[in-house]
Amino acid sequence: MRKIILSALVASATLLAADSAAVYKPGLLLPANGEAIYKHDCIQCHGADGKQTSDTGLSRIVYAPITGLDAAKLAKELKDYRYGSLNKYGYGALMKTTLVDLSYEEIDALAEYISTNMK
Ligand code: HEC
């Protein structure tokens, strides 16, 4: 009996762990997950590989690939967009809207993820 209870406990703990990974959202008090944030917030306009240079719905807006950048430089750029002080092509507001809900810790994790995974 004790064994059954114990394995039920282990199973539910495993389920809980899997669940918390699945429900990660920016702004929750969980360790920042750069990959989850990228897939949730950036992929639609910058593509899975970071090389997409135009939002398909806004095809007249063209920007550079976000690959091959140093993490610290990228994080600084994202923070500047977040505060509205960067506007390279006149569409900085789109970036600000996306980034405004992210903390510095989340932006740093996001920049690290992009710079290590998108060459
Ligand atoms: C709604 C579409 C959209 C989303 C979502 C989006 N971006 Fe952007 N991104 C843009 C546009 C438009 C620009 C050009 C802004 C400007 O005029 O400076 C841009 C510019 C950038 C640049 C600078 C590129 C260059 O040309 O130098 C980086 C880096 C970047 N985005 C990263 C991100 C990251 C990281 C995310 C996720 C948090 C994200 N973007 C989400 C549309 C988007």
PDB file of N, CA and C in Angstrom, residues 16-100:
ATOM      1  N   LEU A  16       3.091  17.500 -12.501  1.00  0.00           N
ATOM      2  CA  LEU A  16       3.137  18.921 -12.151  1.00  0.00           C
ATOM      3  C   LEU A  16       4.330  19.605 -12.800  1.00  0.00           C
ATOM      4  N   ALA A  17       5.488  18.930 -12.759  1.00  0.00           N
ATOM      5  CA  ALA A  17       6.692  19.513 -13.342  1.00  0.00           C
ATOM      6  C   ALA A  17       6.504  19.721 -14.840  1.00  0.00           C
ATOM      7  N   ALA A  18       5.947  18.716 -15.518  1.00  0.00           N
ATOM      8  CA  ALA A  18       5.729  18.822 -16.963  1.00  0.00           C
ATOM      9  C   ALA A  18       4.749  19.956 -17.249  1.00  0.00           C
ATOM     10  N   ASP A  19       3.732  20.075 -16.407  1.00  0.00           N
ATOM     11  CA  ASP A  19       2.717  21.092 -16.574  1.00  0.00           C
ATOM     12  C   ASP A  19       3.286  22.498 -16.450  1.00  0.00           C
ATOM     13  N   SER A  20       4.136  22.714 -15.444  1.00  0.00           N
ATOM     14  CA  SER A  20       4.631  24.075 -15.254  1.00  0.00           C
ATOM     15  C   SER A  20       5.523  24.475 -16.425  1.00  0.00           C
ATOM     16  N   ALA A  21       6.207  23.520 -17.068  1.00  0.00           N
ATOM     17  CA  ALA A  21       6.998  23.864 -18.238  1.00  0.00           C
ATOM     18  C   ALA A  21       6.071  24.278 -19.376  1.00  0.00           C
ATOM     19  N   ALA A  22       4.949  23.585 -19.509  1.00  0.00           N
ATOM     20  CA  ALA A  22       4.037  23.856 -20.617  1.00  0.00           C
ATOM     21  C   ALA A  22       3.322  25.192 -20.478  1.00  0.00           C
ATOM     22  N   VAL A  23       3.032  25.614 -19.251  1.00  0.00           N
ATOM     23  CA  VAL A  23       2.238  26.837 -19.101  1.00  0.00           C
ATOM     24  C   VAL A  23       3.087  28.090 -18.912  1.00  0.00           C
ATOM     25  N   TYR A  24       4.426  27.980 -19.135  1.00  0.00           N
ATOM     26  CA  TYR A  24       5.244  29.181 -18.955  1.00  0.00           C
ATOM     27  C   TYR A  24       4.736  30.331 -19.814  1.00  0.00           C
ATOM     28  N   LYS A  25       4.591  31.466 -19.182  1.00  0.00           N
ATOM     29  CA  LYS A  25       4.223  32.676 -19.927  1.00  0.00           C
ATOM     30  C   LYS A  25       5.082  33.814 -19.414  1.00  0.00           C
ATOM     31  N   PRO A  26       5.446  34.764 -20.279  1.00  0.00           N
ATOM     32  CA  PRO A  26       6.198  35.905 -19.788  1.00  0.00           C
ATOM     33  C   PRO A  26       5.425  36.577 -18.658  1.00  0.00           C
ATOM     34  N   GLY A  27       6.126  37.093 -17.684  1.00  0.00           N
ATOM     35  CA  GLY A  27       5.470  37.825 -16.611  1.00  0.00           C
ATOM     36  C   GLY A  27       5.156  36.980 -15.396  1.00  0.00           C
ATOM     37  N   LEU A  28       5.197  35.655 -15.510  1.00  0.00           N
ATOM     38  CA  LEU A  28       4.973  34.812 -14.342  1.00  0.00           C
ATOM     39  C   LEU A  28       6.275  34.741 -13.548  1.00  0.00           C
ATOM     40  N   LEU A  29       6.155  34.458 -12.260  1.00  0.00           N
ATOM     41  CA  LEU A  29       7.355  34.430 -11.428  1.00  0.00           C
ATOM     42  C   LEU A  29       8.071  33.090 -11.533  1.00  0.00           C
ATOM     43  N   LEU A  30       8.443  32.734 -12.735  1.00  0.00           N
ATOM     44  CA  LEU A  30       9.203  31.522 -12.992  1.00  0.00           C
ATOM     45  C   LEU A  30      10.536  31.954 -13.595  1.00  0.00           C
ATOM     46  N   PRO A  31      11.545  31.084 -13.542  1.00  0.00           N
ATOM     47  CA  PRO A  31      12.807  31.468 -14.182  1.00  0.00           C
ATOM     48  C   PRO A  31      12.554  31.797 -15.653  1.00  0.00           C
ATOM     49  N   ALA A  32      13.184  32.856 -16.144  1.00  0.00           N
ATOM     50  CA  ALA A  32      12.953  33.288 -17.520  1.00  0.00           C
ATOM     51  C   ALA A  32      13.364  32.198 -18.505  1.00  0.00           C
ATOM     52  N   ASN A  33      12.501  31.931 -19.472  1.00  0.00           N
ATOM     53  CA  ASN A  33      12.738  30.881 -20.458  1.00  0.00           C
ATOM     54  C   ASN A  33      12.767  31.524 -21.845  1.00  0.00           C
ATOM     55  N   GLY A  34      13.983  31.785 -22.342  1.00  0.00           N
ATOM     56  CA  GLY A  34      14.151  32.508 -23.602  1.00  0.00           C
ATOM     57  C   GLY A  34      13.461  31.845 -24.774  1.00  0.00           C
ATOM     58  N   GLU A  35      13.528  30.512 -24.820  1.00  0.00           N
ATOM     59  CA  GLU A  35      12.921  29.795 -25.943  1.00  0.00           C
ATOM     60  C   GLU A  35      11.403  29.964 -25.940  1.00  0.00           C
ATOM     61  N   ALA A  36      10.795  29.817 -24.769  1.00  0.00           N
ATOM     62  CA  ALA A  36       9.328  29.946 -24.676  1.00  0.00           C
ATOM     63  C   ALA A  36       8.904  31.365 -25.050  1.00  0.00           C
ATOM     64  N   ILE A  37       9.671  32.361 -24.590  1.00  0.00           N
ATOM     65  CA  ILE A  37       9.321  33.749 -24.907  1.00  0.00           C
ATOM     66  C   ILE A  37       9.447  33.979 -26.409  1.00  0.00           C
ATOM     67  N   TYR A  38      10.524  33.479 -27.013  1.00  0.00           N
ATOM     68  CA  TYR A  38      10.713  33.673 -28.457  1.00  0.00           C
ATOM     69  C   TYR A  38       9.529  33.089 -29.236  1.00  0.00           C
ATOM     70  N   LYS A  39       9.160  31.853 -28.880  1.00  0.00           N
ATOM     71  CA  LYS A  39       8.073  31.183 -29.613  1.00  0.00           C
ATOM     72  C   LYS A  39       6.733  31.870 -29.390  1.00  0.00           C
ATOM     73  N   HIS A  40       6.566  32.451 -28.217  1.00  0.00           N
ATOM     74  CA  HIS A  40       5.300  33.101 -27.885  1.00  0.00           C
ATOM     75  C   HIS A  40       5.214  34.506 -28.484  1.00  0.00           C
ATOM     76  N   ASP A  41       6.336  35.236 -28.479  1.00  0.00           N
ATOM     77  CA  ASP A  41       6.290  36.673 -28.757  1.00  0.00           C
ATOM     78  C   ASP A  41       6.976  37.136 -30.041  1.00  0.00           C
ATOM     79  N   CYS A  42       7.878  36.357 -30.601  1.00  0.00           N
ATOM     80  CA  CYS A  42       8.726  36.890 -31.668  1.00  0.00           C
ATOM     81  C   CYS A  42       8.594  36.140 -32.992  1.00  0.00           C
ATOM     82  N   ILE A  43       8.277  34.853 -32.909  1.00  0.00           N
ATOM     83  CA  ILE A  43       8.375  33.963 -34.069  1.00  0.00           C
ATOM     84  C   ILE A  43       7.501  34.421 -35.245  1.00  0.00           C
ATOM     85  N   GLN A  44       6.354  34.997 -34.943  1.00  0.00           N
ATOM     86  CA  GLN A  44       5.436  35.380 -36.025  1.00  0.00           C
ATOM     87  C   GLN A  44       6.052  36.424 -36.965  1.00  0.00           C
ATOM     88  N   CYS A  45       6.882  37.284 -36.459  1.00  0.00           N
ATOM     89  CA  CYS A  45       7.477  38.323 -37.307  1.00  0.00           C
ATOM     90  C   CYS A  45       8.935  38.042 -37.691  1.00  0.00           C
ATOM     91  N   HIS A  46       9.648  37.271 -36.863  1.00  0.00           N
ATOM     92  CA  HIS A  46      11.067  37.055 -37.139  1.00  0.00           C
ATOM     93  C   HIS A  46      11.389  35.624 -37.562  1.00  0.00           C
ATOM     94  N   GLY A  47      10.404  34.733 -37.571  1.00  0.00           N
ATOM     95  CA  GLY A  47      10.593  33.368 -38.045  1.00  0.00           C
ATOM     96  C   GLY A  47      11.322  32.483 -37.054  1.00  0.00           C
ATOM     97  N   ALA A  48      11.213  31.158 -37.232  1.00  0.00           N
ATOM     98  CA  ALA A  48      11.826  30.194 -36.316  1.00  0.00           C
ATOM     99  C   ALA A  48      13.340  30.321 -36.311  1.00  0.00           C
ATOM    100  N   ASP A  49      13.923  30.770 -37.431  1.00  0.00           N
ATOM    101  CA  ASP A  49      15.391  30.864 -37.509  1.00  0.00           C
ATOM    102  C   ASP A  49      15.903  32.304 -37.348  1.00  0.00           C
ATOM    103  N   GLY A  50      15.008  33.245 -37.093  1.00  0.00           N
ATOM    104  CA  GLY A  50      15.421  34.644 -36.914  1.00  0.00           C
ATOM    105  C   GLY A  50      15.780  35.355 -38.206  1.00  0.00           C
ATOM    106  N   LYS A  51      15.546  34.685 -39.337  1.00  0.00           N
ATOM    107  CA  LYS A  51      15.978  35.274 -40.617  1.00  0.00           C
ATOM    108  C   LYS A  51      14.833  35.896 -41.411  1.00  0.00           C
ATOM    109  N   GLN A  52      13.625  35.767 -40.880  1.00  0.00           N
ATOM    110  CA  GLN A  52      12.479  36.371 -41.560  1.00  0.00           C
ATOM    111  C   GLN A  52      12.613  37.892 -41.465  1.00  0.00           C
ATOM    112  N   THR A  53      12.475  38.587 -42.580  1.00  0.00           N
ATOM    113  CA  THR A  53      12.729  40.030 -42.569  1.00  0.00           C
ATOM    114  C   THR A  53      11.483  40.858 -42.858  1.00  0.00           C
ATOM    115  N   SER A  54      10.326  40.199 -42.796  1.00  0.00           N
ATOM    116  CA  SER A  54       9.094  40.946 -42.996  1.00  0.00           C
ATOM    117  C   SER A  54       7.939  40.157 -42.392  1.00  0.00           C
ATOM    118  N   ASP A  55       7.020  40.853 -41.736  1.00  0.00           N
ATOM    119  CA  ASP A  55       5.816  40.201 -41.233  1.00  0.00           C
ATOM    120  C   ASP A  55       4.919  39.949 -42.432  1.00  0.00           C
ATOM    121  N   THR A  56       4.452  38.726 -42.602  1.00  0.00           N
ATOM    122  CA  THR A  56       3.669  38.403 -43.796  1.00  0.00           C
ATOM    123  C   THR A  56       2.429  39.289 -43.945  1.00  0.00           C
ATOM    124  N   GLY A  57       1.860  39.709 -42.812  1.00  0.00           N
ATOM    125  CA  GLY A  57       0.680  40.573 -42.892  1.00  0.00           C
ATOM    126  C   GLY A  57       1.036  42.038 -43.139  1.00  0.00           C
ATOM    127  N   LEU A  58       2.282  42.369 -42.929  1.00  0.00           N
ATOM    128  CA  LEU A  58       2.731  43.771 -43.062  1.00  0.00           C
ATOM    129  C   LEU A  58       3.941  43.782 -43.976  1.00  0.00           C
ATOM    130  N   SER A  59       3.788  43.235 -45.181  1.00  0.00           N
ATOM    131  CA  SER A  59       4.960  42.930 -45.990  1.00  0.00           C
ATOM    132  C   SER A  59       5.726  44.154 -46.469  1.00  0.00           C
ATOM    133  N   ARG A  60       5.138  45.341 -46.371  1.00  0.00           N
ATOM    134  CA  ARG A  60       5.891  46.529 -46.797  1.00  0.00           C
ATOM    135  C   ARG A  60       6.940  46.929 -45.762  1.00  0.00           C
ATOM    136  N   ILE A  61       6.825  46.369 -44.536  1.00  0.00           N
ATOM    137  CA  ILE A  61       7.791  46.685 -43.492  1.00  0.00           C
ATOM    138  C   ILE A  61       8.930  45.676 -43.548  1.00  0.00           C
ATOM    139  N   VAL A  62      10.128  46.172 -43.816  1.00  0.00           N
ATOM    140  CA  VAL A  62      11.277  45.274 -43.955  1.00  0.00           C
ATOM    141  C   VAL A  62      12.331  45.616 -42.904  1.00  0.00           C
ATOM    142  N   TYR A  63      12.837  44.593 -42.231  1.00  0.00           N
ATOM    143  CA  TYR A  63      13.877  44.781 -41.217  1.00  0.00           C
ATOM    144  C   TYR A  63      14.948  43.724 -41.415  1.00  0.00           C
ATOM    145  N   ALA A  64      16.015  43.797 -40.634  1.00  0.00           N
ATOM    146  CA  ALA A  64      17.162  42.899 -40.817  1.00  0.00           C
ATOM    147  C   ALA A  64      16.948  41.574 -40.077  1.00  0.00           C
ATOM    148  N   PRO A  65      17.657  40.513 -40.497  1.00  0.00           N
ATOM    149  CA  PRO A  65      17.642  39.264 -39.719  1.00  0.00           C
ATOM    150  C   PRO A  65      18.175  39.554 -38.312  1.00  0.00           C
ATOM    151  N   ILE A  66      17.719  38.817 -37.324  1.00  0.00           N
ATOM    152  CA  ILE A  66      18.184  39.074 -35.953  1.00  0.00           C
ATOM    153  C   ILE A  66      19.192  38.015 -35.511  1.00  0.00           C
ATOM    154  N   THR A  67      19.809  37.365 -36.483  1.00  0.00           N
ATOM    155  CA  THR A  67      20.774  36.302 -36.198  1.00  0.00           C
ATOM    156  C   THR A  67      22.185  36.869 -36.078  1.00  0.00           C
ATOM    157  N   GLY A  68      23.073  36.071 -35.482  1.00  0.00           N
ATOM    158  CA  GLY A  68      24.491  36.399 -35.446  1.00  0.00           C
ATOM    159  C   GLY A  68      24.852  37.603 -34.595  1.00  0.00           C
ATOM    160  N   LEU A  69      23.961  38.005 -33.696  1.00  0.00           N
ATOM    161  CA  LEU A  69      24.262  39.170 -32.859  1.00  0.00           C
ATOM    162  C   LEU A  69      24.753  38.726 -31.481  1.00  0.00           C
ATOM    163  N   ASP A  70      25.630  39.507 -30.917  1.00  0.00           N
ATOM    164  CA  ASP A  70      26.120  39.276 -29.569  1.00  0.00           C
ATOM    165  C   ASP A  70      24.964  39.475 -28.567  1.00  0.00           C
ATOM    166  N   ALA A  71      24.859  38.573 -27.567  1.00  0.00           N
ATOM    167  CA  ALA A  71      23.719  38.597 -26.639  1.00  0.00           C
ATOM    168  C   ALA A  71      23.581  39.938 -25.906  1.00  0.00           C
ATOM    169  N   ALA A  72      24.690  40.496 -25.449  1.00  0.00           N
ATOM    170  CA  ALA A  72      24.625  41.749 -24.691  1.00  0.00           C
ATOM    171  C   ALA A  72      24.157  42.908 -25.573  1.00  0.00           C
ATOM    172  N   LYS A  73      24.645  42.914 -26.819  1.00  0.00           N
ATOM    173  CA  LYS A  73      24.260  43.967 -27.759  1.00  0.00           C
ATOM    174  C   LYS A  73      22.770  43.856 -28.103  1.00  0.00           C
ATOM    175  N   LEU A  74      22.345  42.620 -28.321  1.00  0.00           N
ATOM    176  CA  LEU A  74      20.938  42.360 -28.643  1.00  0.00           C
ATOM    177  C   LEU A  74      20.034  42.755 -27.470  1.00  0.00           C
ATOM    178  N   ALA A  75      20.435  42.396 -26.247  1.00  0.00           N
ATOM    179  CA  ALA A  75      19.633  42.726 -25.061  1.00  0.00           C
ATOM    180  C   ALA A  75      19.490  44.245 -24.937  1.00  0.00           C
ATOM    181  N   LYS A  76      20.581  44.974 -25.201  1.00  0.00           N
ATOM    182  CA  LYS A  76      20.543  46.438 -25.110  1.00  0.00           C
ATOM    183  C   LYS A  76      19.559  46.997 -26.134  1.00  0.00           C
ATOM    184  N   GLU A  77      19.620  46.451 -27.356  1.00  0.00           N
ATOM    185  CA  GLU A  77      18.727  46.897 -28.425  1.00  0.00           C
ATOM    186  C   GLU A  77      17.255  46.643 -28.048  1.00  0.00           C
ATOM    187  N   LEU A  78      16.992  45.451 -27.490  1.00  0.00           N
ATOM    188  CA  LEU A  78      15.618  45.101 -27.113  1.00  0.00           C
ATOM    189  C   LEU A  78      15.115  46.011 -25.990  1.00  0.00           C
ATOM    190  N   LYS A  79      15.995  46.352 -25.043  1.00  0.00           N
ATOM    191  CA  LYS A  79      15.593  47.256 -23.953  1.00  0.00           C
ATOM    192  C   LYS A  79      15.309  48.657 -24.505  1.00  0.00           C
ATOM    193  N   ASP A  80      16.096  49.074 -25.505  1.00  0.00           N
ATOM    194  CA  ASP A  80      15.842  50.379 -26.132  1.00  0.00           C
ATOM    195  C   ASP A  80      14.493  50.381 -26.862  1.00  0.00           C
ATOM    196  N   TYR A  81      14.182  49.280 -27.516  1.00  0.00           N
ATOM    197  CA  TYR A  81      12.857  49.178 -28.152  1.00  0.00           C
ATOM    198  C   TYR A  81      11.761  49.217 -27.087  1.00  0.00           C
ATOM    199  N   ARG A  82      12.024  48.506 -25.971  1.00  0.00           N
ATOM    200  CA  ARG A  82      11.030  48.425 -24.892  1.00  0.00           C
ATOM    201  C   ARG A  82      10.672  49.816 -24.379  1.00  0.00           C
ATOM    202  N   TYR A  83      11.692  50.703 -24.294  1.00  0.00           N
ATOM    203  CA  TYR A  83      11.436  52.053 -23.782  1.00  0.00           C
ATOM    204  C   TYR A  83      11.125  53.058 -24.874  1.00  0.00           C
ATOM    205  N   GLY A  84      11.048  52.594 -26.110  1.00  0.00           N
ATOM    206  CA  GLY A  84      10.650  53.482 -27.193  1.00  0.00           C
ATOM    207  C   GLY A  84      11.765  54.411 -27.657  1.00  0.00           C
ATOM    208  N   SER A  85      13.018  54.141 -27.263  1.00  0.00           N
ATOM    209  CA  SER A  85      14.099  55.032 -27.707  1.00  0.00           C
ATOM    210  C   SER A  85      14.799  54.504 -28.958  1.00  0.00           C
ATOM    211  N   LEU A  86      14.344  53.377 -29.486  1.00  0.00           N
ATOM    212  CA  LEU A  86      14.922  52.869 -30.731  1.00  0.00           C
ATOM    213  C   LEU A  86      13.795  52.726 -31.760  1.00  0.00           C
ATOM    214  N   ASN A  87      14.061  53.232 -32.952  1.00  0.00           N
ATOM    215  CA  ASN A  87      13.053  53.222 -34.003  1.00  0.00           C
ATOM    216  C   ASN A  87      13.793  53.296 -35.339  1.00  0.00           C
ATOM    217  N   LYS A  88      14.327  52.148 -35.766  1.00  0.00           N
ATOM    218  CA  LYS A  88      15.233  52.159 -36.921  1.00  0.00           C
ATOM    219  C   LYS A  88      14.561  52.490 -38.237  1.00  0.00           C
ATOM    220  N   TYR A  89      13.367  51.945 -38.446  1.00  0.00           N
ATOM    221  CA  TYR A  89      12.718  52.120 -39.755  1.00  0.00           C
ATOM    222  C   TYR A  89      11.338  52.781 -39.637  1.00  0.00           C
ATOM    223  N   GLY A  90      11.033  53.271 -38.444  1.00  0.00           N
ATOM    224  CA  GLY A  90       9.742  53.918 -38.240  1.00  0.00           C
ATOM    225  C   GLY A  90       8.669  52.992 -37.691  1.00  0.00           C
ATOM    226  N   TYR A  91       9.048  51.748 -37.354  1.00  0.00           N
ATOM    227  CA  TYR A  91       8.060  50.801 -36.828  1.00  0.00           C
ATOM    228  C   TYR A  91       8.450  50.267 -35.446  1.00  0.00           C
ATOM    229  N   GLY A  92       9.227  51.059 -34.726  1.00  0.00           N
ATOM    230  CA  GLY A  92       9.661  50.683 -33.383  1.00  0.00           C
ATOM    231  C   GLY A  92       8.489  50.430 -32.438  1.00  0.00           C
ATOM    232  N   ALA A  93       7.341  51.072 -32.711  1.00  0.00           N
ATOM    233  CA  ALA A  93       6.174  50.905 -31.843  1.00  0.00           C
ATOM    234  C   ALA A  93       5.703  49.451 -31.820  1.00  0.00           C
ATOM    235  N   LEU A  94       5.863  48.749 -32.943  1.00  0.00           N
ATOM    236  CA  LEU A  94       5.469  47.332 -32.990  1.00  0.00           C
ATOM    237  C   LEU A  94       6.333  46.519 -32.029  1.00  0.00           C
ATOM    238  N   MET A  95       7.603  46.859 -31.974  1.00  0.00           N
ATOM    239  CA  MET A  95       8.524  46.161 -31.080  1.00  0.00           C
ATOM    240  C   MET A  95       8.249  46.550 -29.633  1.00  0.00           C
ATOM    241  N   LYS A  96       7.963  47.797 -29.398  1.00  0.00           N
ATOM    242  CA  LYS A  96       7.683  48.258 -28.031  1.00  0.00           C
ATOM    243  C   LYS A  96       6.473  47.523 -27.456  1.00  0.00           C
ATOM    244  N   THR A  97       5.416  47.421 -28.255  1.00  0.00           N
ATOM    245  CA  THR A  97       4.204  46.733 -27.819  1.00  0.00           C
ATOM    246  C   THR A  97       4.512  45.298 -27.404  1.00  0.00           C
ATOM    247  N   THR A  98       5.390  44.655 -28.181  1.00  0.00           N
ATOM    248  CA  THR A  98       5.721  43.262 -27.895  1.00  0.00           C
ATOM    249  C   THR A  98       6.572  43.129 -26.638  1.00  0.00           C
ATOM    250  N   LEU A  99       7.490  44.076 -26.435  1.00  0.00           N
ATOM    251  CA  LEU A  99       8.478  43.929 -25.364  1.00  0.00           C
ATOM    252  C   LEU A  99       8.059  44.524 -24.026  1.00  0.00           C
ATOM    253  N   VAL A 100       7.035  45.349 -24.042  1.00  0.00           N
ATOM    254  CA  VAL A 100       6.713  46.123 -22.847  1.00  0.00           C
ATOM    255  C   VAL A 100       6.334  45.234 -21.647  1.00  0.00           C
TER     256      VAL A 100
END
